[in-house]
Coordinates of C-alpha atoms in Angstrom, one line a residue:
R1 CA 128.3 -110.2 80.4
S2 CA 129.3 -107.3 78.2
S3 CA 128.4 -104.7 80.8
D4 CA 130.7 -106.5 83.3
L5 CA 133.5 -106.6 80.7
A6 CA 133.1 -102.9 79.9
A7 CA 133.3 -102.0 83.6
L8 CA 136.4 -104.2 84.0
A9 CA 138.0 -102.5 81.0
A10 CA 137.2 -99.0 82.3
G11 CA 138.6 -99.8 85.7
W12 CA 141.8 -101.4 84.5
P13 CA 145.0 -99.4 85.0
E14 CA 146.3 -97.7 81.9
S15 CA 149.5 -99.2 80.5
V16 CA 151.8 -98.7 77.6
V17 CA 152.6 -101.7 75.4
G18 CA 155.3 -102.0 72.8
V19 CA 156.7 -104.1 70.0
T20 CA 160.1 -104.2 68.3
I21 CA 160.5 -104.3 64.6
D22 CA 163.6 -104.8 62.4
R23 CA 163.9 -103.0 59.0
Q24 CA 167.6 -102.7 59.5
C25 CA 168.7 -99.0 59.1
G26 CA 165.2 -97.8 58.5
S27 CA 163.5 -99.5 61.5
S28 CA 162.2 -96.4 63.1
Q29 CA 161.0 -94.9 59.8
Q30 CA 159.1 -98.2 59.3
A31 CA 157.8 -97.8 62.9
V32 CA 156.3 -94.5 61.8
H33 CA 154.6 -96.1 58.8
F34 CA 153.1 -98.9 61.0
A35 CA 152.0 -96.3 63.5
A36 CA 150.3 -94.2 60.9
A37 CA 148.6 -97.2 59.4
G38 CA 147.4 -98.4 62.8
V39 CA 146.0 -95.0 63.8
L40 CA 144.3 -94.7 60.4
A41 CA 142.7 -98.1 60.9
G42 CA 141.5 -97.2 64.3
H43 CA 143.6 -99.8 66.1
Y44 CA 145.6 -97.2 68.2
D45 CA 145.0 -93.8 69.7
L46 CA 148.5 -92.6 70.3
V47 CA 151.8 -94.2 69.2
V48 CA 155.3 -93.4 70.1
A49 CA 157.3 -94.5 67.0
G50 CA 161.0 -94.5 67.2
G51 CA 164.2 -96.5 67.9
V52 CA 167.4 -96.7 69.8
E53 CA 170.8 -98.0 69.1
S54 CA 173.9 -98.4 71.3
M55 CA 176.5 -99.3 68.7
S56 CA 179.3 -98.8 71.3
R57 CA 178.1 -101.8 73.2
V58 CA 176.3 -104.0 70.5
P59 CA 178.3 -104.3 67.3
L60 CA 176.7 -104.1 63.9
G61 CA 175.2 -107.5 63.0
A62 CA 175.8 -109.0 66.4
N63 CA 172.4 -110.9 66.3
A64 CA 173.2 -112.6 63.0
A65 CA 173.0 -116.4 63.1
N66 CA 176.1 -116.9 61.0
G67 CA 178.3 -114.6 63.1
P68 CA 178.6 -110.9 63.6
G69 CA 177.9 -108.9 60.4
F70 CA 177.1 -112.0 58.3
P71 CA 173.4 -112.8 58.2
Y72 CA 173.4 -114.7 54.9
G73 CA 173.4 -118.5 54.6
P74 CA 175.3 -120.6 52.0
R75 CA 172.3 -120.9 49.5
V76 CA 172.0 -117.1 49.3
M77 CA 175.7 -116.7 48.8
A78 CA 175.7 -119.4 46.1
R79 CA 172.9 -117.6 44.3
Y80 CA 175.1 -114.5 44.0
G81 CA 178.3 -116.2 43.1
G82 CA 179.9 -115.9 46.6
V83 CA 180.1 -112.1 46.4
P84 CA 180.3 -110.8 50.0
F85 CA 177.3 -108.8 51.1
D86 CA 179.0 -105.8 52.6
Q87 CA 177.6 -102.2 52.7
G88 CA 181.1 -100.8 52.2
V89 CA 181.6 -102.8 49.1
G90 CA 178.1 -101.7 48.0
A91 CA 179.2 -98.1 48.5
E92 CA 182.2 -98.7 46.3
M93 CA 180.0 -100.2 43.6
L94 CA 177.8 -97.2 43.6
A95 CA 180.8 -94.8 43.3
E96 CA 182.0 -96.8 40.3
R97 CA 178.6 -97.0 38.7
W98 CA 177.9 -93.2 38.9
G99 CA 181.5 -92.2 38.3
L100 CA 182.1 -90.6 41.7
G101 CA 185.7 -90.0 42.4
R102 CA 187.6 -89.7 45.7
T103 CA 187.7 -85.9 45.7
V104 CA 183.9 -85.5 45.0
L105 CA 183.1 -87.9 47.8
D106 CA 185.5 -86.2 50.2
E107 CA 184.0 -82.8 49.3
H108 CA 180.6 -84.2 50.1
A109 CA 181.8 -85.4 53.5
L110 CA 183.3 -82.1 54.4
A111 CA 180.1 -80.3 53.4
S112 CA 178.1 -82.5 55.7
H113 CA 180.2 -81.5 58.7
E114 CA 180.2 -77.8 57.7
K115 CA 176.4 -77.8 57.3
A116 CA 175.9 -79.7 60.6
A117 CA 178.2 -77.3 62.4
A118 CA 176.5 -74.2 61.0
A119 CA 173.1 -75.6 62.0
T120 CA 174.3 -76.4 65.5
D121 CA 175.8 -73.0 66.0
A122 CA 172.6 -71.4 64.8
G123 CA 170.5 -73.4 67.3
G124 CA 168.9 -75.4 64.6
F125 CA 168.8 -78.6 66.6
A126 CA 168.1 -77.1 70.0
G127 CA 164.4 -77.9 69.9
Q128 CA 165.0 -81.5 68.8
I129 CA 167.6 -82.8 71.3
V130 CA 167.0 -83.9 74.8
P131 CA 170.2 -83.4 76.8
V132 CA 171.5 -86.5 78.7
E133 CA 174.0 -87.0 81.5
A134 CA 176.8 -89.3 80.5
A135 CA 180.0 -90.0 82.5
G136 CA 179.3 -87.0 84.6
Q137 CA 178.9 -84.7 81.6
R138 CA 175.8 -83.1 80.1
V139 CA 175.6 -83.9 76.4
A140 CA 173.3 -81.5 74.5
V141 CA 174.7 -81.6 71.0
D142 CA 175.8 -84.2 68.5
E143 CA 179.4 -85.2 69.3
G144 CA 180.4 -86.4 65.8
I145 CA 180.6 -83.1 64.1
R146 CA 184.2 -82.2 63.0
R147 CA 185.1 -78.6 62.4
S148 CA 188.7 -78.8 61.3
G149 CA 188.7 -81.2 58.4
S150 CA 190.4 -80.6 55.1
L151 CA 190.6 -82.3 51.7
E152 CA 194.3 -82.8 52.3
V153 CA 193.7 -84.7 55.6
L154 CA 190.9 -86.8 54.0
A155 CA 193.0 -87.7 51.0
G156 CA 195.4 -89.5 53.3
L157 CA 192.8 -91.9 54.8
P158 CA 192.8 -95.6 53.8
T159 CA 190.1 -97.2 51.7
P160 CA 189.2 -100.3 53.8
F161 CA 186.6 -101.8 51.4
R162 CA 188.8 -101.9 48.3
A163 CA 192.5 -101.5 48.1
D164 CA 192.1 -99.2 45.1
G165 CA 188.7 -97.8 46.3
V166 CA 187.4 -94.3 47.0
I167 CA 185.3 -94.9 50.2
T168 CA 186.9 -94.0 53.5
A169 CA 185.9 -93.5 57.1
A170 CA 185.3 -89.9 56.2
S171 CA 182.8 -90.6 53.5
S172 CA 181.0 -93.2 55.6
S173 CA 178.3 -92.6 58.3
Q174 CA 179.6 -92.7 61.8
I175 CA 179.0 -95.6 64.2
S176 CA 177.2 -93.9 67.1
D177 CA 174.7 -94.3 69.9
G178 CA 171.4 -92.5 69.9
A179 CA 167.6 -92.6 70.3
A180 CA 164.8 -90.7 68.6
A181 CA 161.0 -90.9 68.6
V182 CA 157.9 -89.1 67.2
L183 CA 154.3 -89.1 68.4
V184 CA 151.7 -90.2 65.9
T185 CA 148.0 -89.8 66.4
S186 CA 144.7 -88.8 64.6
S187 CA 143.4 -85.3 64.2
G188 CA 140.5 -86.2 66.4
T189 CA 142.6 -87.5 69.3
A190 CA 145.0 -84.5 68.9
A191 CA 142.1 -82.1 69.2
R192 CA 140.7 -83.9 72.3
L193 CA 144.1 -83.8 74.0
G194 CA 144.9 -80.2 73.0
L195 CA 147.8 -81.2 70.8
S196 CA 148.8 -79.2 67.7
P197 CA 149.9 -81.5 64.8
M198 CA 153.0 -80.5 63.0
A199 CA 152.6 -82.6 59.9
R200 CA 150.7 -85.6 58.4
V201 CA 152.0 -88.7 56.7
H202 CA 151.0 -88.0 53.1
A203 CA 152.4 -91.1 51.4
V204 CA 154.8 -94.0 52.1
A205 CA 156.5 -96.5 49.9
L206 CA 158.9 -99.5 50.0
A207 CA 161.4 -100.7 47.4
G208 CA 163.8 -103.5 47.1
V209 CA 167.0 -103.8 44.9
D210 CA 169.6 -106.5 44.6
P211 CA 171.2 -107.3 47.9
V212 CA 174.8 -107.1 46.7
S213 CA 175.0 -103.4 45.8
M214 CA 172.0 -102.9 48.1
L215 CA 172.3 -99.2 48.6
T216 CA 170.4 -97.9 45.6
G217 CA 167.0 -98.6 47.2
P218 CA 166.2 -95.0 48.0
I219 CA 166.1 -94.2 44.2
P220 CA 163.2 -96.4 43.3
A221 CA 161.6 -95.8 46.7
T222 CA 161.6 -92.1 45.9
A223 CA 160.0 -92.6 42.5
K224 CA 157.3 -94.9 44.0
V225 CA 156.3 -92.5 46.8
L226 CA 156.2 -89.5 44.5
A227 CA 153.9 -91.4 42.1
R228 CA 151.7 -92.5 45.0
A229 CA 151.4 -89.0 46.2
G230 CA 150.8 -87.5 42.8
L231 CA 153.8 -85.2 43.2
S232 CA 156.9 -84.4 41.3
I233 CA 160.4 -84.0 42.7
D234 CA 160.2 -80.2 42.3
D235 CA 157.1 -80.2 44.6
I236 CA 159.3 -81.3 47.5
G237 CA 160.7 -78.4 49.6
T238 CA 163.2 -80.4 51.6
F239 CA 164.8 -83.9 51.5
E240 CA 166.3 -86.1 54.2
V241 CA 168.1 -89.0 52.5
N242 CA 170.2 -91.0 54.9
E243 CA 173.9 -90.4 54.3
A244 CA 175.0 -94.0 54.9
F245 CA 177.9 -93.2 52.5
A246 CA 178.6 -90.2 50.4
S247 CA 178.1 -92.3 47.3
V248 CA 174.5 -93.1 48.4
T249 CA 173.3 -89.5 48.6
L250 CA 175.3 -88.4 45.5
A251 CA 173.9 -91.3 43.4
W252 CA 170.4 -90.5 44.6
S253 CA 170.8 -86.9 43.8
A254 CA 172.1 -87.7 40.3
E255 CA 169.2 -90.0 39.5
T256 CA 166.3 -88.0 40.9
G257 CA 167.5 -84.5 39.8
A258 CA 166.6 -83.1 43.2
D259 CA 167.8 -79.6 44.0
P260 CA 171.0 -80.3 45.9
D261 CA 170.4 -77.3 48.2
R262 CA 167.3 -79.0 49.5
L263 CA 169.2 -82.2 50.3
N264 CA 170.2 -82.7 54.0
P265 CA 170.7 -78.9 54.4
Q266 CA 171.7 -79.4 58.1
G267 CA 174.2 -82.2 57.4
G268 CA 173.7 -85.9 57.3
A269 CA 174.9 -89.1 59.0
I270 CA 178.5 -88.5 58.0
A271 CA 178.5 -85.7 60.5
L272 CA 175.6 -86.4 62.8
G273 CA 176.0 -90.2 63.1
H274 CA 173.9 -93.2 62.2
P275 CA 172.6 -95.1 65.2
L276 CA 170.8 -97.6 63.1
G277 CA 167.5 -98.1 64.9
A278 CA 167.2 -94.4 65.7
S279 CA 168.1 -92.8 62.4
G280 CA 164.7 -93.0 60.7
A281 CA 162.9 -91.1 63.5
R282 CA 165.9 -88.7 63.8
L283 CA 165.8 -87.7 60.1
M284 CA 162.0 -87.3 60.4
T285 CA 162.3 -85.1 63.5
T286 CA 164.9 -82.8 61.7
M287 CA 162.7 -82.6 58.6
V288 CA 159.5 -81.8 60.4
H289 CA 161.1 -79.0 62.4
R290 CA 162.6 -77.6 59.2
M291 CA 159.3 -77.7 57.4
R292 CA 157.6 -75.8 60.3
E293 CA 160.3 -73.2 60.7
Q294 CA 160.7 -72.5 56.9
G295 CA 157.0 -72.9 55.9
I296 CA 157.7 -75.9 53.6
R297 CA 154.6 -77.8 52.6
Y298 CA 156.1 -81.2 51.5
G299 CA 159.2 -83.0 52.8
L300 CA 160.5 -86.4 51.5
Q301 CA 162.6 -88.8 53.5
A302 CA 164.3 -91.9 52.1
M303 CA 166.7 -94.4 53.6
C304 CA 168.7 -97.4 52.3
E305 CA 168.4 -100.5 54.5
G306 CA 170.3 -103.8 54.8
G307 CA 169.6 -106.5 52.2
G308 CA 168.6 -103.9 49.5
M309 CA 165.5 -102.6 51.1
A310 CA 164.5 -98.9 51.3
N311 CA 161.7 -96.8 52.8
A312 CA 160.4 -93.5 51.6
T313 CA 158.0 -91.1 53.3
I314 CA 156.4 -87.8 52.2
L315 CA 155.2 -85.6 55.0
E316 CA 152.8 -82.6 54.6
R317 CA 153.1 -79.7 57.0
L318 CA 150.0 -78.8 59.0
G319 CA 149.2 -75.5 60.7
G320 CA 150.5 -72.0 60.0

């Protein structure tokens, strides 16, 4: 009987259930999109949306059927003329297409470290990081930030993706471990639990580009999410665009015309790292805190993803 089932449900112990998704580098950003949609549909009350990556133990592409780092079968390769699907090669293709030279890319990389160091010293990440114990040490700041770089040092680094290329380890995101999560709920549930929402999901969008260059996806994703929100690029007060490579963010900036001072103002993945599954939620955490602290109404996040995919999200600040 329905009354018996209701009593059974009421008396059943509370539990937390979960599911894993794979949108490559944007997995935890996609998790936020799914969480918001599920809450809006009334399917869920509270969702912890996030991700984790331990790249020191599980290499990039380790779960690919055709060997680590190579998920594509022979028919896909034949379709694109046997060109290797490599993000580093894609980054070189972007640099060539947008005329980005070695010095410009290295300057962008140095600036990422400088901004991240300044933000760390000013306590800008203090409210976002949960300290952890590792190897007997307490880790409370990002460990990838380098404070002593120079253009002269960076100019001597090899270009592993092309012999005559411009992309180096310095202008690439760092392989790192990390985890990040955000809490998603409805205004009604937040009020009932005494929670104060920081921001709402204003609009989301997905885009796909060719899987060879693959890293241009944030450009059309940004255009789509702005159109969906009825906003212009100038309406956005801050941007978090994943710094997978310096050429990704520089190409995005050139195409969108966004104010460069609003782009990753506390540094990007070149300095802070890119633990793949965690990066989407990490960028969103940083952006939400900045919006609250600086009174910014709209923030836009975009991320390139494996295979030519891209996610874009516009958040709107809530509260004072």
